[in-house]
CSV table of C-alpha atoms in Angstrom, one decimal:
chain,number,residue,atom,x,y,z
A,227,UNK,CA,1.8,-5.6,-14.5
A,228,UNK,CA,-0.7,-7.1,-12.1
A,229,UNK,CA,2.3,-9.1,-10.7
A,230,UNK,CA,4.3,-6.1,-9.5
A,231,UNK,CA,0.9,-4.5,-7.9
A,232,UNK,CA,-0.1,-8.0,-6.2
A,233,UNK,CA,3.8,-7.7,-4.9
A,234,UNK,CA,3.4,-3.9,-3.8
A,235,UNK,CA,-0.4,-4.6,-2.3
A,236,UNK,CA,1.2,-7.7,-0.5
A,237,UNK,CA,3.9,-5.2,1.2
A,238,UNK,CA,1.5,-2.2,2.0
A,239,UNK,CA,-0.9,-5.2,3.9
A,240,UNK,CA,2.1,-6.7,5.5
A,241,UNK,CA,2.9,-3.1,6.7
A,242,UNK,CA,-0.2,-2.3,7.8
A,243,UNK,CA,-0.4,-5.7,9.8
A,244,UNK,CA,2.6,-4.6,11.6
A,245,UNK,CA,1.4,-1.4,12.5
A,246,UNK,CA,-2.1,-2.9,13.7
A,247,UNK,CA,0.6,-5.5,15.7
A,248,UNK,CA,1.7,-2.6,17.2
A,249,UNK,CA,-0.8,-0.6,18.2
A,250,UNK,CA,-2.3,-3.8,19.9
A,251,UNK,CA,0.4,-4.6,21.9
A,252,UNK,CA,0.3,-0.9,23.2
A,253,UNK,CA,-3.5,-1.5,24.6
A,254,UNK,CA,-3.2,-1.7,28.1
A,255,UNK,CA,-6.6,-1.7,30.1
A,256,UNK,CA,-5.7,-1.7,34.0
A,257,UNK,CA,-9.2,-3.4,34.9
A,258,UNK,CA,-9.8,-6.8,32.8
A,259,UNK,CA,-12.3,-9.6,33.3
A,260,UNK,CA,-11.4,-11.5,30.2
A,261,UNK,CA,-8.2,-13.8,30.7
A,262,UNK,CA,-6.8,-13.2,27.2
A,263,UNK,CA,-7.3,-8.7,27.5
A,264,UNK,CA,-8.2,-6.5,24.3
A,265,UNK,CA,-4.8,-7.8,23.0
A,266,UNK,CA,-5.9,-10.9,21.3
A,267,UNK,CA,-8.2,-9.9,18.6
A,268,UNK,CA,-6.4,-7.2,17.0
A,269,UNK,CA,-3.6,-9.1,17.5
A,270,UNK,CA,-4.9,-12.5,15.5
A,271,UNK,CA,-6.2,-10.3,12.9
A,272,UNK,CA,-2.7,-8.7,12.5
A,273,UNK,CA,-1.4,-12.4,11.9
A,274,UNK,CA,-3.9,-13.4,9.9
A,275,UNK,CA,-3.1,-10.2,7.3
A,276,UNK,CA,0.4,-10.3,7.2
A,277,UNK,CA,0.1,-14.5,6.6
A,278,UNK,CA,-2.2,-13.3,4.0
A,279,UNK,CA,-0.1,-10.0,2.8
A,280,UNK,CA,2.9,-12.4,2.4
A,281,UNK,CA,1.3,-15.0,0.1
A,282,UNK,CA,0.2,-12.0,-2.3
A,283,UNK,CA,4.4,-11.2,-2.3
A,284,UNK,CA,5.5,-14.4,-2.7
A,285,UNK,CA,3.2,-15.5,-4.8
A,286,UNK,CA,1.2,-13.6,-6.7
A,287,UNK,CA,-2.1,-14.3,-8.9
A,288,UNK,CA,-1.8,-14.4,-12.6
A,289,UNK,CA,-1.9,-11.5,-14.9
A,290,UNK,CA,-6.0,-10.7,-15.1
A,291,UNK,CA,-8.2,-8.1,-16.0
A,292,UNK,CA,-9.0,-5.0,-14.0
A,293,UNK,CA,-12.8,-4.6,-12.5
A,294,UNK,CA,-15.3,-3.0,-15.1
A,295,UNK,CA,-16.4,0.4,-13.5
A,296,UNK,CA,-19.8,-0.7,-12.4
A,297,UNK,CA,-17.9,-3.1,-10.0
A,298,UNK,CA,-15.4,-1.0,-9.2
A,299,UNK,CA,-17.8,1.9,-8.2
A,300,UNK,CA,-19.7,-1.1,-6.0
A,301,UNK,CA,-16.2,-1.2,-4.2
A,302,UNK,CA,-16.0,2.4,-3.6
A,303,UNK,CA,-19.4,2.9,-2.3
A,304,UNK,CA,-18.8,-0.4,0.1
A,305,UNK,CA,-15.3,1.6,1.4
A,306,UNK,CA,-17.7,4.4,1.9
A,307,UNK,CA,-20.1,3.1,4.0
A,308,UNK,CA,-17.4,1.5,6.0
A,309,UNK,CA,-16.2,4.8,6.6
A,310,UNK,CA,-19.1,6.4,7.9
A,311,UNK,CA,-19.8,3.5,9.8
A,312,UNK,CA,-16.6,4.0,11.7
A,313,UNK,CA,-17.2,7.7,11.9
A,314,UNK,CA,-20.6,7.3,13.4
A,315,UNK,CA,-20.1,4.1,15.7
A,316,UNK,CA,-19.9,6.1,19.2
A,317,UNK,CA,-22.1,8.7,17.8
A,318,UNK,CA,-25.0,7.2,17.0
A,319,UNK,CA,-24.6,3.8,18.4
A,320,UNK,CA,-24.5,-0.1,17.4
A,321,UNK,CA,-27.7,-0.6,16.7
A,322,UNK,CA,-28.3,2.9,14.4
A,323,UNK,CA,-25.3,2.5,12.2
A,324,UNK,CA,-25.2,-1.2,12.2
A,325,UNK,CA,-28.9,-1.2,10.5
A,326,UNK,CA,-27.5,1.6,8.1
A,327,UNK,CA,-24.8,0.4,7.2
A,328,UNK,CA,-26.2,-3.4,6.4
A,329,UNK,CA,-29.2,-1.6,4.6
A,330,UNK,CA,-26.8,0.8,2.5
A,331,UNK,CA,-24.9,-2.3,1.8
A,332,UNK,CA,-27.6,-4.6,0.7
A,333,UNK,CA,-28.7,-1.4,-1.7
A,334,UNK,CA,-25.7,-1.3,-3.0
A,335,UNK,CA,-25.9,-5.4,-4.1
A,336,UNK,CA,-29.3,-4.6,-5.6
A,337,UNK,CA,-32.0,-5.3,-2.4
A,338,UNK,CA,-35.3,-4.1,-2.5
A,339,UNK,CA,-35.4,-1.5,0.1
A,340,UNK,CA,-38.2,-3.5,2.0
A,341,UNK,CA,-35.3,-6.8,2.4
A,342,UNK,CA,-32.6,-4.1,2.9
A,343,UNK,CA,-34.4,-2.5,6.3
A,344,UNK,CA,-35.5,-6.3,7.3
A,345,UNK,CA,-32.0,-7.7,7.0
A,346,UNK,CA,-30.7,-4.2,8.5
A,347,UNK,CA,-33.0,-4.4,11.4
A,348,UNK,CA,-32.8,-8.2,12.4
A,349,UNK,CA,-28.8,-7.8,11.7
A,350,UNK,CA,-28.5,-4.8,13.9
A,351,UNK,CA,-30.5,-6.2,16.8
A,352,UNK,CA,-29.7,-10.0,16.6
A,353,UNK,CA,-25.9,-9.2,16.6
A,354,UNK,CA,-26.4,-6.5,19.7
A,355,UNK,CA,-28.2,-9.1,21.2
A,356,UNK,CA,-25.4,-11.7,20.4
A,357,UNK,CA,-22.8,-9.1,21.7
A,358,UNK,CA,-24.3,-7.8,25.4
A,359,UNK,CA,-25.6,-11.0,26.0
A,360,UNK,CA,-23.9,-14.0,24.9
A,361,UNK,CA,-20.4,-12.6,24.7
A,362,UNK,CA,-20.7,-9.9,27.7
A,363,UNK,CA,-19.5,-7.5,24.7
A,364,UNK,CA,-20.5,-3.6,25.9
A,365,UNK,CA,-21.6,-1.7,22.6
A,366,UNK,CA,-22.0,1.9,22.4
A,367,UNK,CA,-25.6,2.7,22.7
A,368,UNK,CA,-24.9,5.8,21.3
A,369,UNK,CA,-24.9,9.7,22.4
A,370,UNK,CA,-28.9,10.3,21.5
A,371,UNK,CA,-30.0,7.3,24.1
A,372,UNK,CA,-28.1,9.5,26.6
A,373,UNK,CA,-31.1,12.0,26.4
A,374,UNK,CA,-33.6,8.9,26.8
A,375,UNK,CA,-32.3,7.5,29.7
């Protein structure tokens, strides 16, 4: 049984590595300082899933045991939080929802709350810091720093 669902997970990923393929080549951004464009990213991740998709098809893992629920419920709660990271993103900005999300998820893997706000906090602002600064990546500072400044 787990062989046929590696096989179907294996074609859904390679499918959606198409369509992220896709959707990358569309990007088209008329004004670009980096050599390589917006392309190359999504583009390298698309590869990297369908190489990854394909080895699930055409070979799949042996016949194994299902999560028990307090795992799987981890995994739900993680997809969650992804979610309402990538609903809040623009919203709230980088450094907001990156320190809730990497808090939530250290909760959810059993931090205190005291580690969860520290790791949140120097996550959130080391990685902004690594972004705008290093990389000359702009990050969304978020609607309610409009009202700030």
């Amino acid at each position: 049984m787990k062989l046929a669902a590696d096989r179907l997970l294996g074609i859904v990923l390679t499918g959606l590595a198409a369509f992220i393929a896709v959707q990358a080549l569309r990007l088209n951004v008329p004004i670009s300082y980096d050599p390589v464009g917006p392309k190359a990213f999504p583009l390298g991740l698309a590869i990297l899933l369908a190489m990854l998709s394909l080895v699930l098809v055409f070979k799949p893992g042996e016949d194994g045991q299902w999560p028990h629920r307090a795992l799987t419920l981890k995994i739900l709660l993680v997809l969650g939080v992804m979610l309402i990271y990538a609903l809040l993103f623009t919203r709230l900005g980088f450094i907001i929802t990156t320190l809730m999300t990497v808090a939530m998820l250290a909760r959810i893997f059993d931090a205190s709350w005291n580690r969860a706000l520290i790791t949140g906090v120097v996550m959130s602002v080391g990685s902004f810091f690594l972004f705008t600064d290093a990389l000359g990546i702009s990050l969304p500072g978020g609607y309610w720093l409009e009202t700030w400044f």
